[in-house]
Coordinates of C-alpha atoms in Angstrom, one line a residue:
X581 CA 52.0 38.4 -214.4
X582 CA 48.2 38.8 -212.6
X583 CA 47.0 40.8 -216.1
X584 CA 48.2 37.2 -218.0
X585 CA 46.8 34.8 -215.8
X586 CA 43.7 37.1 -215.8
X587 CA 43.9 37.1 -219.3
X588 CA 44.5 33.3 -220.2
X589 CA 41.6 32.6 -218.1
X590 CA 39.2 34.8 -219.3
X591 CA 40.0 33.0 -222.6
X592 CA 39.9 29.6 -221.1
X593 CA 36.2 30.7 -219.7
X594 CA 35.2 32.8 -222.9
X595 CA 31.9 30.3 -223.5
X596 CA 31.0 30.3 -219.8
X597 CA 30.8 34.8 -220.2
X598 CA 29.2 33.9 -223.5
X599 CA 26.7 31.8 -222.5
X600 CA 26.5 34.5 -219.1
X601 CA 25.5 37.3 -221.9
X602 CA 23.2 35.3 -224.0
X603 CA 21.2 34.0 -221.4
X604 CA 21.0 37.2 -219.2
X605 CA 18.8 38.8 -222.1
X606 CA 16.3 36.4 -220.7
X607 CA 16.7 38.2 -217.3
X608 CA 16.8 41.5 -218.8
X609 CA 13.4 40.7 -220.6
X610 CA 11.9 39.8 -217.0
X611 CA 13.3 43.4 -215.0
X612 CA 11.9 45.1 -218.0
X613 CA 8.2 43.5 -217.3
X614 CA 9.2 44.7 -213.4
X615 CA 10.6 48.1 -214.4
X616 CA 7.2 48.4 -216.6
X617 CA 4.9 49.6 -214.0
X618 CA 7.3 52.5 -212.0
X619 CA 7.3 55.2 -215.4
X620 CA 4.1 53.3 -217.3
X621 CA 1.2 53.3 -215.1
X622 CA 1.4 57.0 -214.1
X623 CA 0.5 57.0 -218.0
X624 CA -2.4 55.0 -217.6
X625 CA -4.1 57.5 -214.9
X626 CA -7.8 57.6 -215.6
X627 CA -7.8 54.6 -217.4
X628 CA -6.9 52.3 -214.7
X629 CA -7.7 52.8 -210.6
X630 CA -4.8 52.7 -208.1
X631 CA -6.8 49.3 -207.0
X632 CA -6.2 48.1 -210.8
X633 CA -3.0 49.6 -211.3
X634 CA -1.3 47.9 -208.2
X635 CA -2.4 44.3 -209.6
X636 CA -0.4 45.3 -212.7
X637 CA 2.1 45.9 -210.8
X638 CA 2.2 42.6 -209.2
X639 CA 0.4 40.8 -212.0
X640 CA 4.1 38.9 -213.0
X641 CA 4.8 37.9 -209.5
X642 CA 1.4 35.9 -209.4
X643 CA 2.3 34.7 -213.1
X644 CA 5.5 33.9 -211.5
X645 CA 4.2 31.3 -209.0
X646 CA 1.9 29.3 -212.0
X647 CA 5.5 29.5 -214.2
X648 CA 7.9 28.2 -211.3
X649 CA 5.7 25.1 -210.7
X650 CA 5.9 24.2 -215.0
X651 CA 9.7 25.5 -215.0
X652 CA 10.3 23.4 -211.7
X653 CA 9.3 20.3 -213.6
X654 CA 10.6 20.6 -216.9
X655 CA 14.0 21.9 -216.1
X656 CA 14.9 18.7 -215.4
X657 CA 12.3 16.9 -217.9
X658 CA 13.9 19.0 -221.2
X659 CA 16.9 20.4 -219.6
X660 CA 17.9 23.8 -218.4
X661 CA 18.5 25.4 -222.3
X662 CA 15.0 24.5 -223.2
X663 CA 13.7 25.8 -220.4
X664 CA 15.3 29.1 -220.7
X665 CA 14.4 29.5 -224.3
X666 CA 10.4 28.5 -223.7
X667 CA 10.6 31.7 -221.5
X668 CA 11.6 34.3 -224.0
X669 CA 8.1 33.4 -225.7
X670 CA 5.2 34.6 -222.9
X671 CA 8.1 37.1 -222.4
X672 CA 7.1 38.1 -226.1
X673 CA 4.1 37.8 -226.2
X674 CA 3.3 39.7 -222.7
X675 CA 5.0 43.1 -225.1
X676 CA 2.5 42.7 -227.8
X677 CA -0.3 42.5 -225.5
X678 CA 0.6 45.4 -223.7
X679 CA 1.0 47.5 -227.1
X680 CA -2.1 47.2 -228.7
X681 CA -4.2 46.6 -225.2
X682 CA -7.3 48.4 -225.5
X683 CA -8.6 47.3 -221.8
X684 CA -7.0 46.9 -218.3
X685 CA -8.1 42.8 -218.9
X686 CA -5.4 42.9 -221.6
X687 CA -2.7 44.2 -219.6
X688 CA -3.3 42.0 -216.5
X689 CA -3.5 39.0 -218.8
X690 CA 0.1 40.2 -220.5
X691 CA 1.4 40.8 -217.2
X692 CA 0.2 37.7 -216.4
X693 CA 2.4 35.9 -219.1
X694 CA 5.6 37.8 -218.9
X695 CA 5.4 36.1 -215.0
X696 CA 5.1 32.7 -216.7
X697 CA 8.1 33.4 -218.3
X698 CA 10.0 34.6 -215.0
X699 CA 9.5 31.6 -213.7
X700 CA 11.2 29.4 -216.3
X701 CA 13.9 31.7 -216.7
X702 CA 14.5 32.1 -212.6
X703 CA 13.8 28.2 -212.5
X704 CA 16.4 27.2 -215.5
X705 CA 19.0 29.8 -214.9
X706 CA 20.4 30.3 -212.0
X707 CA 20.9 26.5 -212.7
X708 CA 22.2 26.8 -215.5
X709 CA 25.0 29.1 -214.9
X710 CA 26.1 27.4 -210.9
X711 CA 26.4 24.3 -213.3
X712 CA 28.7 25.6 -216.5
X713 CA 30.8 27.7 -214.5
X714 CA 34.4 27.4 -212.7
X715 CA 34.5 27.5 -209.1
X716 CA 36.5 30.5 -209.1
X717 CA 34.8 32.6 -211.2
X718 CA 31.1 30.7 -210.6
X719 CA 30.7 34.3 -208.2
X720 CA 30.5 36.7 -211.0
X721 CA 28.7 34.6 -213.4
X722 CA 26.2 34.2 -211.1
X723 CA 25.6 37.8 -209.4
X724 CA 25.4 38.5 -213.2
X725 CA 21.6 37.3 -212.8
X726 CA 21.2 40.3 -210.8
X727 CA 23.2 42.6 -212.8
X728 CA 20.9 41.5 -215.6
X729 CA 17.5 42.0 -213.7
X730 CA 18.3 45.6 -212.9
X731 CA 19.8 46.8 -216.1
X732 CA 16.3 45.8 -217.3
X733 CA 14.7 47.7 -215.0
X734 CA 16.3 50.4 -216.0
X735 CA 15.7 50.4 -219.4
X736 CA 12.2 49.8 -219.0
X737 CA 12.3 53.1 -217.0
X738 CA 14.0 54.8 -219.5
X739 CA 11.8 54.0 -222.5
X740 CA 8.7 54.6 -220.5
X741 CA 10.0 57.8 -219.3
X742 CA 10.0 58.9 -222.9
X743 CA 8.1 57.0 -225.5
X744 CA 4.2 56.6 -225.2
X745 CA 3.1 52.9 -223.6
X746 CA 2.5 51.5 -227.1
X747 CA 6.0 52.2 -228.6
X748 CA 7.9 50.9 -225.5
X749 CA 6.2 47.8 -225.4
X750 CA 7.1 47.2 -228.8
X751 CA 10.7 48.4 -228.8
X752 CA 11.0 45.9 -225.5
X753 CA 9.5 42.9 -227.4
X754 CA 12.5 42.8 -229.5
X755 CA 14.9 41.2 -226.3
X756 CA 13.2 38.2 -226.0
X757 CA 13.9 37.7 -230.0
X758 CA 17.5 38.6 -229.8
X759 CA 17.6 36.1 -226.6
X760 CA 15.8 33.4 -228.4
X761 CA 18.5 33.6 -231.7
X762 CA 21.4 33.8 -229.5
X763 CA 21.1 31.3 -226.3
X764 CA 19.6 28.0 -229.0
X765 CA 23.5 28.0 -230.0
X766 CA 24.2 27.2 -226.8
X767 CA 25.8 23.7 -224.8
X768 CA 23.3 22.2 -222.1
X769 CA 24.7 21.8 -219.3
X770 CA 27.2 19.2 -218.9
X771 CA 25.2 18.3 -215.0
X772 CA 22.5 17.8 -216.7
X773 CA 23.4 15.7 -219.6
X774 CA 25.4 13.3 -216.8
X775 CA 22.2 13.2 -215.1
X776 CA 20.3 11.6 -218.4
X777 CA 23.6 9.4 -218.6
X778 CA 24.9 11.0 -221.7
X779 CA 28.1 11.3 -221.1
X780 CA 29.7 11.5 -224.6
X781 CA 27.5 14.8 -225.4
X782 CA 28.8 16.4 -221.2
X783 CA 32.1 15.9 -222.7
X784 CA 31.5 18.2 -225.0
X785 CA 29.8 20.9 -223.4
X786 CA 32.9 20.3 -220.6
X787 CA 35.1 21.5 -223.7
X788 CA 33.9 23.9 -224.9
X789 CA 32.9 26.0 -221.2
X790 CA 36.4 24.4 -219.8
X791 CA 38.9 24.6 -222.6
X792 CA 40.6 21.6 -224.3
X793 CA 43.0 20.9 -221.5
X794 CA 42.7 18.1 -219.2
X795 CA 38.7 17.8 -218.1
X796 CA 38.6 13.9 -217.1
X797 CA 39.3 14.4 -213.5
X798 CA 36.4 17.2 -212.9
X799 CA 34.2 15.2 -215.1
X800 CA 34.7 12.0 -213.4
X801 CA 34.0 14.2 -209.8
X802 CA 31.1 15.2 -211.9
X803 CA 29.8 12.0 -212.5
X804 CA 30.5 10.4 -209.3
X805 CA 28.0 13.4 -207.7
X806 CA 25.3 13.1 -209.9
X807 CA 25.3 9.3 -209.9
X808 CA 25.2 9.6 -206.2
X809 CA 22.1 12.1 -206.2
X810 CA 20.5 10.4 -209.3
X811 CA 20.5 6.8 -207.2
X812 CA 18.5 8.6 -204.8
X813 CA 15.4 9.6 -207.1
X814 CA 14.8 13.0 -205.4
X815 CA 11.4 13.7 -204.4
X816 CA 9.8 17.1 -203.6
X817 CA 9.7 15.9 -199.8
X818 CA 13.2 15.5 -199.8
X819 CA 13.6 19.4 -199.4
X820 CA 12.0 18.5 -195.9
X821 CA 13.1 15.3 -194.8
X822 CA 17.0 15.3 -195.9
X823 CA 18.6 16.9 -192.9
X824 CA 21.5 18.9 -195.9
X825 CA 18.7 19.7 -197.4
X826 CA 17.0 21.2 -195.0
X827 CA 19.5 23.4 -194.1
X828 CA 20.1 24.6 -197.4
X829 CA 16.6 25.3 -197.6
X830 CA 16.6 27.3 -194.6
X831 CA 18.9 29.1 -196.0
X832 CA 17.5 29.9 -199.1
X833 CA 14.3 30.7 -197.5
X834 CA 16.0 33.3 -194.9
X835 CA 18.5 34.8 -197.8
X836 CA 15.4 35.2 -200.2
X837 CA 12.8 36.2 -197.7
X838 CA 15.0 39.0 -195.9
X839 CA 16.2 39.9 -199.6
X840 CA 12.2 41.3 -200.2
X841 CA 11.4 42.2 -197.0
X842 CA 13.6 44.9 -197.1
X843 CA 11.3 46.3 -199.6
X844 CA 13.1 46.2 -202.3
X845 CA 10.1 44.9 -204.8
X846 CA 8.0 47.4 -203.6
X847 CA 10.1 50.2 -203.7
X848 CA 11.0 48.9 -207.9
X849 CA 7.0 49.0 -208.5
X850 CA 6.9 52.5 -206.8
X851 CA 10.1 54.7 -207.4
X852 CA 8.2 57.0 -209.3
X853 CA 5.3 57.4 -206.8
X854 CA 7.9 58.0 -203.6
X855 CA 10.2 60.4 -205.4
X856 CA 7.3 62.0 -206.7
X857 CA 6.3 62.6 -202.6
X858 CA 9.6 62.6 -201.6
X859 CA 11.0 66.3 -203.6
X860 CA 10.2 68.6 -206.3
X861 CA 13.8 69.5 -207.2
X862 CA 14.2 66.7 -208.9
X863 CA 11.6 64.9 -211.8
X864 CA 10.3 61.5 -210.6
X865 CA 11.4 60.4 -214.3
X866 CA 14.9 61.8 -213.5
X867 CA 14.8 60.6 -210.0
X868 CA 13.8 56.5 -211.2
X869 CA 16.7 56.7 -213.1
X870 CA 19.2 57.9 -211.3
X871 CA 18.1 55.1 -208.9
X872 CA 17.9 52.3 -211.1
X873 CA 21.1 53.5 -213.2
X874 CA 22.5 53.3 -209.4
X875 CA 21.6 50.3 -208.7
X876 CA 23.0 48.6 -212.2
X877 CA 26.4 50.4 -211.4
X878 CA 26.7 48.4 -207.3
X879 CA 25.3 45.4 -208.6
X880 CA 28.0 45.1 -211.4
X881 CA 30.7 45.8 -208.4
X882 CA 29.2 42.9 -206.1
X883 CA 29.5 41.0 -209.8
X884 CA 33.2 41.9 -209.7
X885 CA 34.7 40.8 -205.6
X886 CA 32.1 38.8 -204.7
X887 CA 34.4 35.5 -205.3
X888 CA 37.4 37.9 -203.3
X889 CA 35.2 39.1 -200.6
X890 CA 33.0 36.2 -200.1
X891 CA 29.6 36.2 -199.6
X892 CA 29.1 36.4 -195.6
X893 CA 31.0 39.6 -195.5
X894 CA 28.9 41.2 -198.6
X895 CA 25.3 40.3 -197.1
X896 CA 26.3 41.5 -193.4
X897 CA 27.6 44.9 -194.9
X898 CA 25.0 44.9 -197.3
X899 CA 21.9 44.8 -194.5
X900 CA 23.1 46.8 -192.0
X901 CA 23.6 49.7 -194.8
X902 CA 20.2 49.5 -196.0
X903 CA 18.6 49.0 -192.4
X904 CA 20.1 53.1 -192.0
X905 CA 18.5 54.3 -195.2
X906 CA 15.3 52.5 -194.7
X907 CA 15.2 54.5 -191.1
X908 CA 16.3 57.7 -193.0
X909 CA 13.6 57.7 -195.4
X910 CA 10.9 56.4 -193.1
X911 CA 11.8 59.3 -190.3
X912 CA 11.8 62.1 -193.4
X913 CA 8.2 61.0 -194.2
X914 CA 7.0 60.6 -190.4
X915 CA 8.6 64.0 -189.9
X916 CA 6.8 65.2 -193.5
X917 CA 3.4 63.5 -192.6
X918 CA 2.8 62.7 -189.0
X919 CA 4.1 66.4 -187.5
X920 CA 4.1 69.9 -188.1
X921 CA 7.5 70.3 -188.4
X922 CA 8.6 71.8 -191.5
X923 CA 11.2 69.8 -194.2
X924 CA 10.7 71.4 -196.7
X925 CA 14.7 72.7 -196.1
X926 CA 15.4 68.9 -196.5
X927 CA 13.3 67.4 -199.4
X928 CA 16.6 66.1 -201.3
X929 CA 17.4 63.5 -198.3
X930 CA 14.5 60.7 -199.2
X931 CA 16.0 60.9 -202.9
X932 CA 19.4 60.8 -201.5
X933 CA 18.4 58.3 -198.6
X934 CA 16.8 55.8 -201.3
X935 CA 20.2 56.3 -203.3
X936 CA 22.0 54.9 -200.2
X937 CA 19.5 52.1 -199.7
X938 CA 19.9 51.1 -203.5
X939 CA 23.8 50.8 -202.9
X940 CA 24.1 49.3 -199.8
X941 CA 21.5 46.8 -201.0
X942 CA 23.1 46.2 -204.7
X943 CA 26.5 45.5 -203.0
X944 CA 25.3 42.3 -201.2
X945 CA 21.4 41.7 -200.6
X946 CA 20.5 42.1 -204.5
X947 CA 22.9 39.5 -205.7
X948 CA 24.0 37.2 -203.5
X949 CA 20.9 34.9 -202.5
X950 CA 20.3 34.3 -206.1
X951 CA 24.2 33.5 -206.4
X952 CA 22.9 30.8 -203.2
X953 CA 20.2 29.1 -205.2
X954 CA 22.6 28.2 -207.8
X955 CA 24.8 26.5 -205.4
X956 CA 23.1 24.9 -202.1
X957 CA 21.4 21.8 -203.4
X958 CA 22.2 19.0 -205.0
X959 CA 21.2 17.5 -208.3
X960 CA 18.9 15.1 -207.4
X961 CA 16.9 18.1 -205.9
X962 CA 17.9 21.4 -207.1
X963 CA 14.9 21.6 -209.9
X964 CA 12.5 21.2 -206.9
X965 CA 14.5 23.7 -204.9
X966 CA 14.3 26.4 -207.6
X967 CA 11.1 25.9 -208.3
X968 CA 9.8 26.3 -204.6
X969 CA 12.2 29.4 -204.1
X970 CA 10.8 30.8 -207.2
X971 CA 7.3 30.6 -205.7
X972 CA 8.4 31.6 -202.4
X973 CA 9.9 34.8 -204.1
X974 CA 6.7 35.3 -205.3
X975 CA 4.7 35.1 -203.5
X976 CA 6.8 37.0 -200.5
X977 CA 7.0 40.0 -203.1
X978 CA 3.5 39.9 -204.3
X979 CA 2.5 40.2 -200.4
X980 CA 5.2 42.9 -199.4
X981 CA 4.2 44.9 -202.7
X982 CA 0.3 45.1 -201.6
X983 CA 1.3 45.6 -198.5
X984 CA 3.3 48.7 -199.0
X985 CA 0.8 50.2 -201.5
X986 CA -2.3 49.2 -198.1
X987 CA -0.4 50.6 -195.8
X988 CA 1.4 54.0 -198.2
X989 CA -2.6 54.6 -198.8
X990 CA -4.2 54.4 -195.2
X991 CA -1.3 55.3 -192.7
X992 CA 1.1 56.9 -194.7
X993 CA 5.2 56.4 -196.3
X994 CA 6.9 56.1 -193.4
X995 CA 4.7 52.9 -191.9
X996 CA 6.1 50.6 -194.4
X997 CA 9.5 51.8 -194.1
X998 CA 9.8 51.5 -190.6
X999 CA 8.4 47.7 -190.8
X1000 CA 11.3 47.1 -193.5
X1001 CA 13.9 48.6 -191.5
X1002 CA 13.2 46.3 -188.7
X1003 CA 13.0 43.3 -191.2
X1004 CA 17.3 44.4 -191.9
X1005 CA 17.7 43.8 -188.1
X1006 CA 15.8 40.7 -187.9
X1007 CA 17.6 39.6 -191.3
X1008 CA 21.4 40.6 -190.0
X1009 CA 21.1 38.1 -187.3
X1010 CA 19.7 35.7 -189.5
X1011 CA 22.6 36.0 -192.2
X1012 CA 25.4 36.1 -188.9
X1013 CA 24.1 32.4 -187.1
X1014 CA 22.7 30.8 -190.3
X1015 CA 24.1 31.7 -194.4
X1016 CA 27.8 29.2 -194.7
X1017 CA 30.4 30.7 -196.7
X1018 CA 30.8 29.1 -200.4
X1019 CA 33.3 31.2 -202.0
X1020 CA 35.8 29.5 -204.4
X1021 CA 34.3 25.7 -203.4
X1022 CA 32.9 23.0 -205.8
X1023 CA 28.9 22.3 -205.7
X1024 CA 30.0 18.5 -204.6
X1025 CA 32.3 21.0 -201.6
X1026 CA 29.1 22.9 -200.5
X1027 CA 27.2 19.9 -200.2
X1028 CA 30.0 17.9 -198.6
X1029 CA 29.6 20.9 -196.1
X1030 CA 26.4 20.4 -195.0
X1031 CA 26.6 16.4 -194.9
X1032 CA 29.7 17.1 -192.9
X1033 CA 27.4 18.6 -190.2
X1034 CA 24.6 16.4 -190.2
X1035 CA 27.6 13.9 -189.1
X1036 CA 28.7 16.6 -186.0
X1037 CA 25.3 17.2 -185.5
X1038 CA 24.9 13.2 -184.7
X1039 CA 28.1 12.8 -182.9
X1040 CA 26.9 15.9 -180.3
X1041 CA 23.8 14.0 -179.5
X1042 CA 25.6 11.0 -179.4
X1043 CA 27.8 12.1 -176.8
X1044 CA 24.8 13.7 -174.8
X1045 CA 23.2 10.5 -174.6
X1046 CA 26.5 9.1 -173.5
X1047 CA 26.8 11.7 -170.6
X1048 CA 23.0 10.9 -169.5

């Protein structure tokens, strides 16, 4: 009886998967830019400083911030399927450049793009897909951003493992292709095309994600929302000044900061580098994949109970877990670096400590607080709210990434992870007093959530004024 249900509504959802697939190439363009750097720049030794190969490195998160403040506007100017095809062409274009570059300029300024394209994919997206899909499977559609971001990783790991710079580059250029001739098929989002008052055409696009069955009642919800939201004209300051708002922006900002500061960025830009300190039983090429094949593997599990588990329960796990690695790894390399005690008995536990970190992080950390953004803020402010947490990313990961390759040069591997494991602590009791759960409710739910306690909020300093 479960396999049937399972089964009719996985064909009652088959556009909302389709659409998942289609416009995760976009994502998978994006982690292969990020992979990039971990098996390519080892390549490039002699021809680029460590000084110039870490802004390679972080070249797409600086592109990234210019992108998100474009993608932040026109997401709801063209709508969110325009915006995600304009990314797959810096994305493109960023491959070509780096496959016939003949200067470091020429890589920084492809680097450059392909972060222009992250941030109209990461600002259009994550959208997208909170908007198309069904409450109870919105979970795994979104976490599939994640699953998508990784897997490219990985194959950018793979190819530059084993083909020269040039014929990766041009091998990779062919996602953003395949992406572009796929997604333009299509529906916009039906939000979105309430939101511009077409309501014949979000009829449509209700169909064909929803089935054929009955889709007035969820459209008219629909409609009711966005009209709501839409009276308000939302401004930028309204991330600020609206008390729901505010708090979903704290949490975003406490998901997503706590999300890099565990080091995670950092750790993707340098895999090779630290398994290439960390043991020499094992090939740092081997070693990055392993991790990032690891990683895909967790991150597709998270994809899979995150709407059984909830979300809470998969960020609390998820942090603590990766705390313990971080400490693992960062005592092996004070041990390794700081004293004269020998581990050279021990050189497989960084590799295998890292392989812990990348699976206690995957199951909640990696997923999750992109899974969030789709579904904290309202219409009226949700491009503004990706946008900024696009930038925010960013710029976070850009900073922790120099950071880590400062403080790696001049005090050693075990500095930064210390400083990340203390970040999971900090984070844990963030996630614990501050992240709501919004497993298997509606977008107009979640918000009705947090209007629901600007009203308790009121009435408890009602009453205290009462009392005094």
């Amino acid at each position: 009886m479960t396999m049937k249900l399972d089964g009719q509504r996985i064909s009652k959802n088959l556009f909302q998967y389709v659409a998942m697939f289609s416009g995760g190439l976009a994502i998978i363009c994006s982690g292969m830019h990020y992979g990039w750097p971990s098996a390519s720049l080892p390549k490039l030794e002699g021809i680029a400083t460590n000084e110039e190969g870490s802004w390679m490195a972080v070249m797409p998160l600086v592109g990234a911030m210019c992108g998100s403040l474009c993608g932040g506007l026109v997401v709801d100017l063209i709508g969110r399927k325009k915006t995600i095809l304009l990314s797959t062409f810096p994305y493109f274009i960023g491959w070509i450049l780096v496959a016939y570059a003949k200067s470091v300029v020429v890589i920084l300024v492809a680097r450059f793009l392909a972060g222009i394209g992250d941030g109209f994919s990461f600002s259009a997206l994550p959208i997208y897909l909170g908007e198309i899909s069904d409450p109870r499977i919105r979970g795994s559609i979104g976490s599939s951003i994640s699953v998508a971001w990784i897997f490219g990783i990985l194959l950018a790991n793979v190819l530059g493992s084993y083909l020269s710079v040039t014929l990766a580059a041009l091998i990779s250029s062919v996602l953003p292709a395949v992406c572009l001739i796929t997604f333009i098929w299509m529906p916009e989002s039906p939000y979105y095309l309430l939101m511009k008052e077409n309501d014949d055409e979000a009829r449509k696009s209700m169909e064909i994600f929803h089935g054929k069955g009955n889709i007035e009642n969820e459209l008219e919800r629909m409609a009711k929302e966005v009209k709501e939201h839409n009276a308000s004209n939302g401004r930028w300051v309204d991330l600020f000044l609206v008390p729901s708002n505010r708090r979903a922006l704290i949490v975003m900002l406490g998901t997503r900061g706590f999300q890099q500061l565990t080091g995670t960025t950092a750790i993707t830009f340098y895999a090779y580098t630290i398994f290439d300190n960390a043991s020499s039983l094992v090939s740092p090429s081997v070693a990055s994949i392993i991790y990032f094949t690891v990683q895909v593997i967790f991150c597709v599990i998270c994809s899979m109970i995150v709407d059984r588990t909830g979300r809470r329960p998969l960020m609390i796990i998820s942090i603590i877990g990766s705390g313990i690695a971080l400490f693992i790894e960062g005592t092996y390399f004070f041990l390794k670096d700081e004293t004269n005690i020998n581990v050279d008995d021990f050189s497989l536990v960084p590799v295998i400590a890292l392989v812990l970190f990348v699976v206690m992080f995957s199951v909640g950390m990696q997923g999750v607080p992109i899974l969030l953004l789709s579904e904290l803020f309202p219409t009226d402010v949700k491009g503004f709210a990706v946008c900024f947490a696009d930038i925010y990313f960013s710029a976070l990961a850009a900073t922790v990434s120099k950071c880590f390759q400062i403080t790696k040069d001049h005090f050693g591997l075990c500095v930064p992870f210390f400083a990340f494991t203390g970040c999971c602590i900090v984070g844990l009791v963030f996630i614990i007093y501050n992240v709501p759960e919004t497993t298997g409710k509606t977008l107009e739910e979640i918000q009705e959530g947090f209007r629901s306690e600007e009203v308790e909020d009121f009435r408890e300093r009602y009453k205290e004024n009462e009392e005094l």
